[in-house]
PDB file of C-alpha atoms in Angstrom:
ATOM      1  CA  MET A 317     -36.129 -72.050  97.154  1.00 49.00           C
ATOM      2  CA  LYS A 318     -39.179 -70.686  97.125  1.00 49.00           C
ATOM      3  CA  ALA A 319     -38.908 -68.801  94.194  1.00 50.00           C
ATOM      4  CA  LEU A 320     -37.395 -71.228  92.339  1.00 47.00           C
ATOM      5  CA  LYS A 321     -39.878 -74.164  93.396  1.00 52.00           C
ATOM      6  CA  ILE A 322     -42.485 -70.837  91.830  1.00 48.00           C
ATOM      7  CA  TYR A 323     -40.309 -70.969  88.483  1.00 47.00           C
ATOM      8  CA  SER A 324     -40.330 -74.978  88.262  1.00 51.00           C
ATOM      9  CA  VAL A 325     -43.945 -74.926  87.574  1.00 48.00           C
ATOM     10  CA  ILE A 326     -44.423 -71.357  85.881  1.00 49.00           C
ATOM     11  CA  GLU A 327     -43.639 -72.410  81.513  1.00 55.00           C
ATOM     12  CA  PRO A 328     -40.601 -69.766  81.115  1.00 55.00           C
ATOM     13  CA  LYS A 329     -42.631 -67.653  78.485  1.00 53.00           C
ATOM     14  CA  ILE A 330     -46.217 -67.130  82.023  1.00 59.00           C
ATOM     15  CA  PHE A 331     -42.817 -66.333  83.806  1.00 58.00           C
ATOM     16  CA  ALA A 332     -41.290 -63.373  81.720  1.00 58.00           C
ATOM     17  CA  VAL A 333     -45.133 -62.322  81.617  1.00 58.00           C
ATOM     18  CA  CYS A 334     -44.948 -61.298  85.236  1.00 61.00           C
ATOM     19  CA  ILE A 335     -41.816 -60.540  85.252  1.00 62.00           C
ATOM     20  CA  ALA A 336     -43.120 -57.301  82.315  1.00 58.00           C
ATOM     21  CA  PHE A 337     -45.596 -56.674  84.178  1.00 62.00           C
ATOM     22  CA  VAL A 338     -44.138 -56.354  88.012  1.00 59.00           C
ATOM     23  CA  LEU A 339     -41.481 -54.000  86.310  1.00 58.00           C
ATOM     24  CA  GLY A 340     -44.507 -52.405  84.499  1.00 59.00           C
ATOM     25  CA  ILE A 341     -46.365 -51.784  87.543  1.00 57.00           C
ATOM     26  CA  VAL A 342     -42.796 -50.523  88.850  1.00 53.00           C
ATOM     27  CA  PHE A 343     -41.434 -47.908  86.471  1.00 52.00           C
ATOM     28  CA  MET A 344     -45.522 -46.751  86.768  1.00 52.00           C
ATOM     29  CA  THR A 345     -44.927 -45.835  90.898  1.00 47.00           C
ATOM     30  CA  VAL A 346     -42.375 -43.183  89.739  1.00 46.00           C
ATOM     31  CA  PRO A 347     -42.777 -40.282  91.130  1.00 45.00           C
ATOM     32  CA  VAL A 348     -44.576 -38.430  88.274  1.00 44.00           C
ATOM     33  CA  HIS A 349     -44.768 -34.495  89.308  1.00 44.00           C
ATOM     34  CA  ALA A 350     -41.152 -35.211  88.226  1.00 46.00           C
ATOM     35  CA  HIS A 351     -41.579 -34.247  85.074  1.00 58.00           C
ATOM     36  CA  LYS A 352     -43.417 -31.265  85.901  1.00 83.00           C
ATOM     37  CA  VAL A 353     -42.683 -28.526  84.138  1.00 88.00           C
ATOM     38  CA  ASN A 354     -43.019 -25.121  86.196  1.00 90.00           C
ATOM     39  CA  LEU A 355     -43.177 -20.890  84.798  1.00 91.00           C
ATOM     40  CA  PHE A 356     -42.217 -18.304  86.837  1.00 90.00           C
ATOM     41  CA  ALA A 357     -42.815 -14.718  86.109  1.00 92.00           C
ATOM     42  CA  TYR A 358     -41.731 -10.816  87.145  1.00 90.00           C
ATOM     43  CA  VAL A 359     -41.095  -7.562  86.606  1.00 89.00           C
ATOM     44  CA  GLU A 360     -37.802  -6.535  87.270  1.00 87.00           C
ATOM     45  CA  GLY A 361     -36.926  -2.999  86.814  1.00 85.00           C
ATOM     46  CA  ASP A 362     -38.320  -2.377  82.509  1.00 89.00           C
ATOM     47  CA  ARG A 363     -37.019  -6.045  82.459  1.00 92.00           C
ATOM     48  CA  VAL A 364     -39.522  -9.163  82.145  1.00 94.00           C
ATOM     49  CA  VAL A 365     -38.207 -12.654  83.457  1.00 93.00           C
ATOM     50  CA  VAL A 366     -39.668 -15.902  83.217  1.00 94.00           C
ATOM     51  CA  GLU A 367     -38.116 -18.266  83.789  1.00 92.00           C
ATOM     52  CA  GLY A 368     -38.527 -22.583  83.754  1.00 92.00           C
ATOM     53  CA  TYR A 369     -38.489 -25.546  85.503  1.00 89.00           C
ATOM     54  CA  PHE A 370     -38.823 -29.078  87.228  1.00 87.00           C
ATOM     55  CA  SER A 371     -37.287 -29.312  89.729  1.00 76.00           C
ATOM     56  CA  ALA A 372     -35.111 -26.798  92.010  1.00 66.00           C
ATOM     57  CA  LYS A 373     -31.681 -28.822  90.425  1.00 75.00           C
ATOM     58  CA  SER A 374     -33.580 -29.295  86.480  1.00 84.00           C
ATOM     59  CA  LYS A 375     -34.690 -25.607  84.597  1.00 90.00           C
ATOM     60  CA  ALA A 376     -36.578 -26.060  81.923  1.00 90.00           C
ATOM     61  CA  GLN A 377     -33.623 -25.898  79.057  1.00 91.00           C
ATOM     62  CA  ASP A 378     -33.951 -24.648  75.220  1.00 93.00           C
ATOM     63  CA  SER A 379     -37.644 -24.197  75.592  1.00 94.00           C
ATOM     64  CA  VAL A 380     -39.908 -21.777  74.090  1.00 95.00           C
ATOM     65  CA  VAL A 381     -41.770 -18.889  75.686  1.00 96.00           C
ATOM     66  CA  GLU A 382     -44.786 -17.669  74.097  1.00 96.00           C
ATOM     67  CA  VAL A 383     -45.900 -14.537  75.290  1.00 97.00           C
ATOM     68  CA  PHE A 384     -49.992 -13.551  74.288  1.00 97.00           C
ATOM     69  CA  ASP A 385     -52.095 -10.291  75.436  1.00 95.00           C
ATOM     70  CA  GLU A 386     -55.745 -10.635  76.376  1.00 92.00           C
ATOM     71  CA  THR A 387     -57.170 -10.907  73.366  1.00 93.00           C
ATOM     72  CA  GLY A 388     -54.752 -14.089  72.846  1.00 94.00           C
ATOM     73  CA  LYS A 389     -52.695 -12.906  70.414  1.00 95.00           C
ATOM     74  CA  LYS A 390     -49.288 -13.461  70.186  1.00 96.00           C
ATOM     75  CA  ILE A 391     -46.459 -10.678  70.835  1.00 96.00           C
ATOM     76  CA  HIS A 392     -43.510 -11.861  71.602  1.00 97.00           C
ATOM     77  CA  GLU A 393     -41.594 -15.028  71.429  1.00 97.00           C
ATOM     78  CA  GLY A 394     -38.233 -16.511  73.057  1.00 96.00           C
ATOM     79  CA  LYS A 395     -36.363 -19.372  74.190  1.00 95.00           C
ATOM     80  CA  THR A 396     -34.828 -19.910  77.969  1.00 96.00           C
ATOM     81  CA  GLY A 397     -31.459 -20.026  78.047  1.00 94.00           C
ATOM     82  CA  LYS A 398     -28.564 -23.769  80.106  1.00 93.00           C
ATOM     83  CA  ASP A 399     -30.175 -21.591  83.429  1.00 92.00           C
ATOM     84  CA  GLY A 400     -34.039 -21.745  82.066  1.00 92.00           C
ATOM     85  CA  ILE A 401     -34.288 -17.694  82.284  1.00 94.00           C
ATOM     86  CA  TYR A 402     -36.070 -15.608  79.127  1.00 96.00           C
ATOM     87  CA  SER A 403     -35.817 -11.960  79.882  1.00 96.00           C
ATOM     88  CA  PHE A 404     -36.858  -9.171  77.956  1.00 96.00           C
ATOM     89  CA  LYS A 405     -37.611  -5.612  78.144  1.00 94.00           C
ATOM     90  CA  LEU A 406     -41.001  -4.220  77.604  1.00 93.00           C
ATOM     91  CA  ALA A 407     -39.666  -1.621  75.868  1.00 92.00           C
ATOM     92  CA  ASP A 408     -39.493  -4.167  72.939  1.00 92.00           C
ATOM     93  CA  LEU A 409     -43.739  -5.506  72.619  1.00 94.00           C
ATOM     94  CA  PRO A 410     -45.971  -3.518  70.404  1.00 94.00           C
ATOM     95  CA  ALA A 411     -48.748  -2.102  72.366  1.00 91.00           C
ATOM     96  CA  PHE A 412     -50.925  -3.488  74.964  1.00 91.00           C
ATOM     97  CA  THR A 413     -53.714  -2.834  77.887  1.00 87.00           C
ATOM     98  CA  GLY A 414     -54.094  -5.209  79.738  1.00 91.00           C
ATOM     99  CA  GLY A 415     -51.999  -7.660  81.171  1.00 94.00           C
ATOM    100  CA  LEU A 416     -49.573 -10.652  79.618  1.00 96.00           C
ATOM    101  CA  LYS A 417     -50.023 -15.000  79.666  1.00 96.00           C
ATOM    102  CA  PHE A 418     -46.603 -16.774  79.352  1.00 97.00           C
ATOM    103  CA  VAL A 419     -46.724 -20.156  77.607  1.00 96.00           C
ATOM    104  CA  LEU A 420     -43.569 -21.688  77.672  1.00 96.00           C
ATOM    105  CA  GLU A 421     -43.471 -25.164  75.712  1.00 93.00           C
ATOM    106  CA  ALA A 422     -40.684 -28.317  77.169  1.00 88.00           C
ATOM    107  CA  GLY A 423     -41.294 -30.049  74.417  1.00 84.00           C
ATOM    108  CA  MET A 424     -42.231 -34.014  75.185  1.00 82.00           C
ATOM    109  CA  GLY A 425     -45.722 -32.359  76.306  1.00 82.00           C
ATOM    110  CA  HIS A 426     -44.528 -30.306  78.604  1.00 87.00           C
ATOM    111  CA  LYS A 427     -46.361 -27.264  78.831  1.00 90.00           C
ATOM    112  CA  ALA A 428     -46.503 -25.006  81.446  1.00 93.00           C
ATOM    113  CA  GLU A 429     -48.407 -20.645  81.712  1.00 94.00           C
ATOM    114  CA  TYR A 430     -48.282 -18.051  84.032  1.00 94.00           C
ATOM    115  CA  THR A 431     -50.432 -14.473  84.206  1.00 93.00           C
ATOM    116  CA  LEU A 432     -49.196 -11.341  84.912  1.00 93.00           C
ATOM    117  CA  SER A 433     -52.055  -8.948  85.454  1.00 91.00           C
ATOM    118  CA  SER A 434     -51.993  -6.220  84.921  1.00 90.00           C
ATOM    119  CA  SER A 435     -51.949  -4.505  88.154  1.00 87.00           C
ATOM    120  CA  ASP A 436     -48.196  -7.083  88.101  1.00 86.00           C
ATOM    121  CA  LEU A 437     -46.661  -4.600  85.244  1.00 88.00           C
ATOM    122  CA  PRO A 438     -45.741  -1.219  85.896  1.00 84.00           C
ATOM    123  CA  SER A 439     -47.916   1.473  83.960  1.00 70.00           C
ATOM    124  CA  SER A 440     -46.716   3.020  81.192  1.00 55.00           C
ATOM    125  CA  PRO A 441     -44.843   6.597  82.282  1.00 44.00           C
ATOM    126  CA  LYS A 442     -47.246   9.921  81.875  1.00 42.00           C
ATOM    127  CA  LYS A 443     -45.929  12.967  80.099  1.00 40.00           C
ATOM    128  CA  ALA A 444     -44.787  15.516  82.911  1.00 41.00           C
ATOM    129  CA  LYS A 445     -47.061  18.685  82.899  1.00 45.00           C
ATOM    130  CA  PRO A 446     -44.877  21.245  80.975  1.00 48.00           C
ATOM    131  CA  ALA A 447     -43.430  23.270  84.352  1.00 46.00           C
ATOM    132  CA  LYS A 448     -45.432  27.117  83.837  1.00 51.00           C
ATOM    133  CA  GLU A 449     -44.096  30.685  82.989  1.00 52.00           C
ATOM    134  CA  VAL A 450     -43.295  32.485  85.636  1.00 48.00           C
ATOM    135  CA  GLU A 451     -44.040  35.524  85.966  1.00 52.00           C
ATOM    136  CA  PRO A 452     -41.152  38.671  86.955  1.00 53.00           C
ATOM    137  CA  ALA A 453     -42.697  39.392  91.065  1.00 51.00           C
ATOM    138  CA  GLN A 454     -43.319  42.644  91.120  1.00 52.00           C
ATOM    139  CA  GLU A 455     -40.693  44.810  93.005  1.00 49.00           C
ATOM    140  CA  GLN A 456     -43.056  45.179  96.290  1.00 52.00           C
ATOM    141  CA  ALA A 457     -41.593  47.572  98.769  1.00 50.00           C
ATOM    142  CA  PRO A 458     -42.805  45.311 102.290  1.00 51.00           C
ATOM    143  CA  ARG A 459     -45.261  46.530 104.306  1.00 54.00           C
ATOM    144  CA  ASP A 460     -43.265  45.808 107.504  1.00 52.00           C
ATOM    145  CA  ARG A 461     -41.118  43.152 107.944  1.00 52.00           C
ATOM    146  CA  SER A 462     -43.379  40.932 109.215  1.00 50.00           C
ATOM    147  CA  GLU A 463     -44.322  40.473 106.271  1.00 54.00           C
ATOM    148  CA  ALA A 464     -41.455  39.344 104.466  1.00 53.00           C
ATOM    149  CA  VAL A 465     -39.522  37.240 106.938  1.00 50.00           C
ATOM    150  CA  PRO A 466     -41.077  34.252 107.233  1.00 58.00           C
ATOM    151  CA  GLU A 467     -42.295  32.607 110.656  1.00 61.00           C
ATOM    152  CA  PRO A 468     -40.367  30.378 112.639  1.00 61.00           C
ATOM    153  CA  ALA A 469     -42.614  28.330 112.995  1.00 58.00           C
ATOM    154  CA  LYS A 470     -44.666  28.523 109.353  1.00 57.00           C
ATOM    155  CA  ALA A 471     -41.034  27.447 107.531  1.00 57.00           C
ATOM    156  CA  ALA A 472     -40.668  24.596 110.688  1.00 58.00           C
ATOM    157  CA  SER A 473     -44.058  23.412 109.577  1.00 60.00           C
ATOM    158  CA  VAL A 474     -42.681  23.782 105.495  1.00 58.00           C
ATOM    159  CA  GLN A 475     -40.826  21.345 106.112  1.00 63.00           C
ATOM    160  CA  VAL A 476     -42.126  18.866 108.388  1.00 63.00           C
ATOM    161  CA  LEU A 477     -44.654  18.436 105.928  1.00 63.00           C
ATOM    162  CA  ASP A 478     -41.886  17.590 102.688  1.00 78.00           C
ATOM    163  CA  GLN A 479     -40.539  14.603 104.766  1.00 78.00           C
ATOM    164  CA  ALA A 480     -43.626  13.334 105.631  1.00 79.00           C
ATOM    165  CA  ALA A 481     -44.293  13.267 101.574  1.00 80.00           C
ATOM    166  CA  LEU A 482     -40.617  12.145 101.197  1.00 81.00           C
ATOM    167  CA  SER A 483     -40.919   9.287 102.580  1.00 79.00           C
ATOM    168  CA  ALA A 484     -44.204   8.289 101.692  1.00 78.00           C
ATOM    169  CA  VAL A 485     -42.716   8.244  98.056  1.00 80.00           C
ATOM    170  CA  LEU A 486     -40.396   7.045  99.062  1.00 80.00           C
ATOM    171  CA  GLU A 487     -42.118   3.389 101.194  1.00 76.00           C
ATOM    172  CA  SER A 488     -44.301   3.822  97.920  1.00 73.00           C
ATOM    173  CA  ALA A 489     -41.746   3.367  95.395  1.00 74.00           C
ATOM    174  CA  MET A 490     -39.995   0.010  97.639  1.00 75.00           C
ATOM    175  CA  ASP A 491     -43.385  -2.045  97.809  1.00 68.00           C
ATOM    176  CA  LYS A 492     -43.842  -1.641  93.459  1.00 68.00           C
ATOM    177  CA  LYS A 493     -39.392  -2.427  93.369  1.00 69.00           C
ATOM    178  CA  LEU A 494     -39.601  -5.782  96.383  1.00 72.00           C
ATOM    179  CA  GLU A 495     -43.708  -6.142  95.367  1.00 67.00           C
ATOM    180  CA  PRO A 496     -43.194  -9.044  92.644  1.00 66.00           C
ATOM    181  CA  LEU A 497     -39.862 -10.224  94.123  1.00 70.00           C
ATOM    182  CA  VAL A 498     -42.301 -11.065  97.695  1.00 67.00           C
ATOM    183  CA  ARG A 499     -44.696 -12.677  94.811  1.00 65.00           C
ATOM    184  CA  MET A 500     -41.729 -14.829  93.496  1.00 66.00           C
ATOM    185  CA  LEU A 501     -40.575 -15.888  97.315  1.00 71.00           C
ATOM    186  CA  GLY A 502     -44.409 -17.366  97.893  1.00 63.00           C
ATOM    187  CA  ARG A 503     -44.909 -18.906  95.261  1.00 65.00           C
ATOM    188  CA  GLN A 504     -41.307 -20.729  95.207  1.00 67.00           C
ATOM    189  CA  GLU A 505     -42.364 -21.792  98.933  1.00 64.00           C
ATOM    190  CA  LYS A 506     -45.834 -22.781  97.681  1.00 59.00           C
ATOM    191  CA  LEU A 507     -44.181 -25.150  94.730  1.00 64.00           C
ATOM    192  CA  LEU A 508     -41.318 -26.914  97.832  1.00 67.00           C
ATOM    193  CA  LEU A 509     -44.673 -27.826  99.719  1.00 57.00           C
ATOM    194  CA  GLU A 510     -46.084 -29.238  97.063  1.00 57.00           C
ATOM    195  CA  GLU A 511     -43.406 -30.972  95.817  1.00 60.00           C
ATOM    196  CA  LYS A 512     -42.546 -32.143  99.106  1.00 59.00           C
ATOM    197  CA  ASN A 513     -46.118 -33.410  99.926  1.00 53.00           C
ATOM    198  CA  SER A 514     -46.786 -34.113  95.786  1.00 54.00           C
ATOM    199  CA  GLY A 515     -45.894 -38.555  94.692  1.00 56.00           C
ATOM    200  CA  PRO A 516     -46.103 -41.651  96.682  1.00 57.00           C
ATOM    201  CA  ARG A 517     -42.598 -41.672  99.447  1.00 55.00           C
ATOM    202  CA  ILE A 518     -39.681 -43.896  99.459  1.00 61.00           C
ATOM    203  CA  ASN A 519     -41.562 -46.385 101.625  1.00 59.00           C
ATOM    204  CA  ASP A 520     -44.407 -46.783  99.626  1.00 62.00           C
ATOM    205  CA  ILE A 521     -43.195 -47.060  96.488  1.00 70.00           C
ATOM    206  CA  VAL A 522     -40.664 -50.201  98.036  1.00 67.00           C
ATOM    207  CA  GLY A 523     -44.458 -51.313 100.074  1.00 70.00           C
ATOM    208  CA  GLY A 524     -46.221 -51.144  97.089  1.00 73.00           C
ATOM    209  CA  ILE A 525     -44.123 -52.946  95.235  1.00 76.00           C
ATOM    210  CA  GLY A 526     -44.195 -56.120  97.935  1.00 72.00           C
ATOM    211  CA  TRP A 527     -47.667 -56.080  97.535  1.00 75.00           C
ATOM    212  CA  ILE A 528     -47.202 -56.811  93.711  1.00 80.00           C
ATOM    213  CA  VAL A 529     -44.273 -59.414  94.289  1.00 74.00           C
ATOM    214  CA  GLY A 530     -47.255 -60.842  96.845  1.00 75.00           C
ATOM    215  CA  ILE A 531     -49.889 -61.194  94.729  1.00 80.00           C
ATOM    216  CA  VAL A 532     -47.943 -62.499  90.790  1.00 75.00           C
ATOM    217  CA  GLY A 533     -46.339 -65.051  93.844  1.00 74.00           C
ATOM    218  CA  ILE A 534     -50.536 -66.220  95.203  1.00 77.00           C
ATOM    219  CA  ALA A 535     -51.851 -65.874  91.774  1.00 75.00           C
ATOM    220  CA  ALA A 536     -48.754 -68.226  90.091  1.00 74.00           C
ATOM    221  CA  PHE A 537     -49.049 -70.455  93.034  1.00 71.00           C
ATOM    222  CA  PHE A 538     -52.335 -71.499  92.454  1.00 72.00           C
ATOM    223  CA  TRP A 539     -52.315 -71.272  89.377  1.00 72.00           C
ATOM    224  CA  GLY A 540     -49.196 -74.012  88.978  1.00 68.00           C
ATOM    225  CA  ARG A 541     -50.758 -76.398  91.758  1.00 67.00           C
ATOM    226  CA  ASN A 542     -54.289 -76.513  89.446  1.00 68.00           C
ATOM    227  CA  ARG A 543     -51.948 -77.243  86.759  1.00 66.00           C
ATOM    228  CA  SER A 544     -50.094 -79.993  88.469  1.00 65.00           C
ATOM    229  CA  GLY A 545     -54.404 -81.573  89.876  1.00 63.00           C
ATOM    230  CA  LYS A 546     -54.796 -81.429  86.186  1.00 62.00           C
ATOM    231  CA  ASN A 547     -52.307 -82.699  85.581  1.00 59.00           C
TER     232      ASN A 547
END
């Protein structure tokens, strides 16, 4: 009944303008972060993997991925698939120094950047040094049996050192393999927290709509009252 009374004192054009104004405000309250595109890149073996997405369920499909060196020169370009992923071999890139910057163009003004530092990239394989030629050992009779046969304690010490060196090498290799995964998980967790904490909640949106409708109703009431008073 109240809505009918308000409509009766307001011209249809004015009422339509008020409704359009309210709807415009409502649509502006839609969370902006729903359209924000995110980008992440990491090294997996001899390949670089680039992932673009708007949310956990919405991938940045058919989006252009540009790769730049540290001087800002574009050295590679590709396009994401239906899963929002694009990958390429590091060997396919021309020679470069330093890190890499990735730029994702998802259309409609959606753009994201991500940088891999030089420490994130595998170092170029070093050439193995040629093994020294082993000179034929001169046949020489040991002075005594103690020189010819190694002591058990010395052999055990060498074995312990070999095991320690092997453990260190394995640990270093595992750290290099797991480091990109740890960074990716940390970034994903951060993005999920940002997505959870940013943007208005449904209660805030409904409350805002109520405030807008109330203000428009009050304004329409006084406007109609002043108009009827003049008549």
